[in-house]
XYZ file of C-alpha atoms in Angstrom:
328
model
C -0.405 0.056 -0.201
C 1.090 3.541 -1.169
C 0.358 5.947 1.810
C 0.539 9.248 0.438
C 0.805 12.392 1.868
C -2.031 14.198 3.530
C -1.982 17.136 1.567
C -1.540 16.818 -1.975
C 1.074 18.248 -3.702
C -0.009 21.268 -5.221
C 1.127 20.759 -9.704
C 0.896 23.450 -11.756
C 0.961 23.469 -15.711
C 2.388 26.514 -16.859
C 0.515 27.226 -20.927
C 0.579 30.885 -23.801
C -1.405 31.140 -26.744
C 0.446 28.293 -29.102
C 2.205 26.471 -26.662
C 3.036 22.710 -27.268
C -0.244 20.568 -27.109
C 1.456 17.149 -25.770
C 3.734 19.410 -23.502
C 1.201 20.363 -21.254
C -1.265 16.899 -21.195
C 2.052 14.614 -21.481
C 2.867 15.310 -17.802
C -0.430 15.426 -16.443
C -1.253 12.460 -17.546
C 1.450 10.572 -15.782
C 1.096 12.801 -12.780
C -3.029 11.565 -12.889
C -1.806 7.454 -12.986
C -1.120 7.919 -9.003
C -4.119 10.095 -8.224
C -6.247 6.612 -8.916
C -7.436 4.876 -5.556
C -5.374 7.004 -3.500
C -7.346 8.611 -0.775
C -6.215 11.517 0.186
C -4.346 11.812 -4.268
C -1.007 12.650 -3.872
C -1.462 15.455 -6.235
C -4.117 17.884 -7.540
C -3.615 19.354 -10.907
C -4.284 22.893 -12.110
C -3.360 24.524 -16.206
C -2.780 28.589 -15.277
C -2.491 30.824 -17.838
C -1.470 35.060 -17.443
C -5.484 35.781 -18.149
C -6.833 32.853 -17.242
C -9.726 30.771 -19.378
C -9.201 28.543 -22.947
C -5.830 28.529 -24.500
C -4.899 27.293 -27.796
C -2.752 25.492 -28.666
C -0.323 25.389 -31.497
C -2.601 22.586 -33.483
C -5.512 24.820 -33.303
C -7.239 22.527 -29.903
C -7.663 24.584 -26.515
C -7.313 24.112 -23.095
C -9.014 25.620 -20.222
C -6.362 27.034 -17.402
C -7.059 28.678 -14.084
C -5.705 32.629 -13.517
C -2.322 32.938 -13.043
C -1.818 34.297 -9.439
C 2.034 35.144 -8.435
C 0.894 34.095 -5.188
C 0.767 30.048 -5.827
C 2.312 28.298 -4.118
C 2.909 25.131 -5.456
C 4.743 22.350 -4.761
C 6.342 21.714 -9.165
C 6.374 24.268 -11.349
C 6.125 22.706 -15.111
C 6.730 25.308 -18.121
C 4.834 24.255 -21.364
C 7.223 24.774 -24.904
C 6.399 25.386 -28.309
C 5.831 27.592 -30.575
C 4.808 30.096 -28.327
C 7.427 30.391 -26.559
C 9.211 32.889 -29.129
C 6.766 35.067 -28.586
C 6.400 34.630 -24.445
C 10.541 35.097 -24.073
C 9.492 38.495 -25.402
C 6.384 39.011 -22.304
C 7.579 40.768 -18.945
C 5.137 39.587 -17.324
C 4.995 35.430 -18.408
C 8.805 36.209 -16.699
C 8.563 37.744 -13.935
C 5.706 35.648 -13.050
C 7.827 31.998 -13.457
C 10.726 33.980 -11.172
C 8.232 34.822 -8.800
C 6.256 31.229 -8.295
C 9.705 29.326 -9.204
C 11.037 31.418 -5.715
C 7.703 29.805 -4.194
C 8.154 26.437 -5.628
C 10.054 22.971 -4.838
C 10.790 22.229 -8.103
C 10.995 24.373 -11.478
C 10.705 22.205 -14.260
C 10.229 22.697 -18.350
C 9.528 20.726 -21.019
C 11.159 21.175 -24.433
C 11.760 24.473 -25.600
C 10.477 25.506 -22.206
C 13.592 25.541 -21.179
C 13.786 29.218 -22.782
C 11.308 30.304 -20.997
C 13.156 29.500 -17.750
C 16.393 30.837 -19.306
C 15.089 33.783 -20.246
C 13.561 34.465 -16.283
C 17.645 34.313 -15.672
C 17.029 30.931 -13.555
C 19.221 28.468 -15.443
C 22.450 30.986 -15.285
C 25.361 29.006 -14.229
C 22.933 25.453 -15.018
C 23.031 22.696 -16.961
C 19.899 22.003 -19.396
C 18.900 20.711 -22.151
C 16.225 21.868 -24.825
C 14.758 19.974 -28.238
C 18.113 18.973 -29.755
C 16.878 21.470 -33.024
C 16.870 24.267 -30.510
C 19.935 24.013 -28.027
C 22.378 25.115 -30.569
C 19.882 28.982 -30.072
C 19.200 28.140 -26.231
C 23.652 28.095 -26.255
C 23.715 32.088 -28.363
C 20.682 33.074 -27.422
C 22.370 32.457 -22.611
C 25.489 32.266 -23.140
C 25.316 31.785 -18.999
C 23.416 28.629 -19.701
C 25.674 24.618 -19.622
C 23.440 23.070 -22.510
C 23.751 19.993 -22.684
C 22.120 19.013 -26.188
C 22.694 14.983 -25.644
C 20.257 14.174 -23.043
C 16.498 13.584 -22.833
C 16.194 15.756 -19.163
C 18.785 16.953 -17.079
C 18.505 17.640 -12.947
C 19.875 20.997 -11.556
C 19.514 21.454 -8.319
C 15.514 21.951 -7.897
C 15.664 22.436 -11.592
C 14.202 19.886 -14.403
C 14.693 20.541 -17.725
C 13.384 17.900 -20.601
C 13.848 17.625 -24.661
C 11.024 17.661 -26.687
C 7.857 16.833 -26.453
C 7.531 12.375 -25.096
C 10.549 13.121 -23.075
C 8.304 15.455 -21.155
C 7.357 12.428 -20.287
C 10.026 10.369 -19.535
C 10.841 13.660 -16.797
C 7.405 13.210 -15.332
C 7.538 9.634 -14.628
C 11.765 10.122 -13.119
C 9.743 13.439 -10.471
C 6.860 10.545 -9.750
C 9.881 8.206 -8.227
C 11.720 11.069 -6.806
C 7.814 11.202 -4.571
C 6.543 8.518 -4.488
C 9.366 5.804 -5.156
C 10.162 3.153 -8.479
C 7.555 0.936 -8.111
C 4.261 3.751 -8.532
C 6.537 5.756 -11.222
C 6.724 2.097 -13.047
C 2.583 1.667 -12.431
C 2.376 4.822 -13.710
C 4.299 3.512 -16.828
C 2.681 0.391 -16.972
C -1.139 2.108 -17.203
C -0.184 4.736 -20.106
C 1.861 1.868 -21.902
C 5.343 4.326 -21.937
C 8.035 3.045 -21.355
C 9.486 2.411 -17.765
C 12.208 4.487 -17.610
C 14.247 6.084 -20.521
C 16.961 7.759 -18.091
C 17.552 11.617 -18.138
C 21.645 10.336 -19.703
C 20.315 8.437 -22.737
C 20.778 10.113 -26.016
C 17.888 12.188 -27.766
C 19.120 10.496 -31.172
C 19.590 7.447 -33.259
C 22.012 7.070 -36.180
C 19.343 6.298 -37.968
C 17.483 9.589 -37.546
C 20.642 11.769 -38.418
C 21.866 9.621 -41.545
C 20.235 11.064 -45.193
C 18.123 7.885 -46.656
C 17.998 8.622 -50.068
C 16.346 5.337 -50.891
C 16.114 2.965 -48.643
C 18.974 0.436 -50.897
C 20.649 -0.063 -48.218
C 18.396 -0.763 -45.579
C 18.847 -4.805 -45.662
C 22.680 -4.524 -45.280
C 22.346 -1.394 -42.672
C 19.915 -3.900 -40.599
C 22.944 -6.674 -41.232
C 25.064 -4.448 -39.350
C 23.118 -3.848 -36.519
C 22.964 -7.654 -36.276
C 26.856 -8.027 -36.449
C 28.757 -5.613 -35.421
C 30.992 -8.025 -34.231
C 32.381 -8.384 -37.096
C 35.202 -6.541 -38.582
C 32.289 -4.841 -40.897
C 35.296 -3.456 -42.899
C 34.783 -1.936 -46.422
C 35.527 -4.986 -48.379
C 33.664 -6.582 -46.272
C 30.449 -4.240 -46.328
C 31.172 -3.652 -50.075
C 30.847 -8.449 -50.659
C 27.704 -8.542 -48.744
C 26.139 -5.750 -50.287
C 27.139 -7.463 -54.143
C 29.401 -3.848 -55.510
C 33.197 -3.775 -55.678
C 34.489 -1.774 -52.634
C 35.101 1.782 -54.469
C 31.691 2.122 -55.653
C 30.110 0.453 -52.967
C 32.108 3.653 -50.698
C 31.392 6.315 -53.183
C 27.479 4.886 -53.482
C 27.211 4.336 -49.691
C 28.210 7.960 -48.593
C 26.130 9.650 -51.265
C 22.656 7.458 -50.090
C 23.077 8.213 -47.257
C 25.800 11.265 -46.331
C 28.124 9.411 -44.211
C 31.491 7.182 -45.088
C 30.653 2.943 -44.386
C 33.683 3.387 -41.564
C 31.985 6.513 -39.565
C 27.941 5.100 -40.044
C 29.795 1.924 -38.937
C 30.656 2.785 -35.547
C 27.908 5.464 -34.916
C 26.535 2.428 -35.180
C 29.241 0.511 -31.783
C 28.396 3.672 -30.193
C 24.648 4.207 -30.366
C 24.589 -0.057 -28.487
C 27.831 0.310 -27.139
C 26.351 3.556 -24.978
C 22.250 2.178 -24.638
C 24.637 -1.506 -22.603
C 26.308 0.180 -19.978
C 23.535 2.739 -19.502
C 21.020 0.382 -19.209
C 22.519 -3.267 -17.951
C 24.921 -4.530 -15.699
C 28.078 -6.030 -18.414
C 30.832 -5.328 -17.903
C 32.902 -2.597 -20.110
C 34.886 -5.584 -21.679
C 31.722 -8.121 -22.767
C 30.362 -4.582 -24.202
C 33.538 -3.930 -26.023
C 33.889 -7.144 -27.307
C 29.918 -7.827 -28.850
C 29.474 -3.972 -30.457
C 33.026 -4.675 -32.182
C 35.193 -2.174 -30.670
C 37.317 -4.762 -29.455
C 38.294 -3.957 -25.867
C 37.789 -1.304 -23.803
C 40.909 1.374 -23.935
C 39.742 1.563 -28.031
C 35.949 2.226 -26.577
C 36.781 4.810 -24.492
C 38.784 6.876 -26.397
C 35.607 6.767 -29.409
C 33.174 7.583 -26.248
C 35.706 11.017 -25.312
C 35.475 11.828 -28.758
C 31.508 11.023 -29.154
C 30.068 11.756 -26.102
C 33.302 13.777 -24.417
C 33.239 11.437 -21.705
C 34.598 8.051 -20.790
C 31.946 4.733 -20.979
C 32.224 4.331 -17.036
C 31.429 8.068 -16.550
C 27.783 7.967 -18.666
C 27.457 4.822 -16.300
C 28.064 6.402 -13.310
C 25.823 9.390 -14.226
C 22.980 7.774 -15.940
C 22.647 5.231 -12.288
C 23.311 8.037 -9.833
C 23.617 11.321 -12.018
C 21.007 13.038 -13.560
C 17.988 10.908 -11.084
C 19.872 11.634 -7.984
C 18.717 13.980 -6.182
C 21.328 17.097 -6.527
C 20.208 20.072 -4.034
């Protein structure tokens, strides 16, 4: 039996014109799950905006909101993102409200480009943060005092939690529920939502297949084969033979089709697979290196530092005791 707080935690979701609907609805749905069957409920959820009333999302659907008061005493503030953040960043009323609300909250969080509003309010200076990968460079340019981590699903720095694009808000909310009520409640909430429990904050926003161009898909079956045989040598000659082409022609056509060389593509797949195993399993680094084709831990370590700026063990510690550790 889960024991809930006698007084529900107040969760406030801030929206504005042209917000991204799922940035608000995703976390709201996560926080709804633990309220089922519990009396008293562990959470009370409210959507807020400056004026109150219906607020139009970028998709055209409106969400009802209560009028925002800076005297609110929230447990957790969630600032949604979306196209509307560009306009909201110039509205001092919104930024001032976020500053005052954050001062009185235990946790201040954002989904996707909502991090721009926290940064514009001056709350992320000197802190680690993330946002949607497409806007990370823009965020770093606008807010040089923020330590932007573009390759993270979500980042916690003290009371401030920021997350990447859209569905990462669900991962963030599950981490917040776990922080409040424990892993089993978060796991059960994820199961009810039929989502993965859980993508750790340190996991990458990207995948190799998102990162490459695919002009015609002619190498799809070869790519599937590479994924299943990462421990092989996988030199150009072997790949060309598998594709039924000469080495020179294969290298030229592969680069034309994918935008990268065969060797670089194989290394990216190895890195992605190795990082996933390092972060989500307890296998030794030597086992991971051998299974993913690096051969030995030193070669894998060198590749990790070049790609991620950190060795494998540092990423493993970060996932298990960093992003979801209770940093204060």
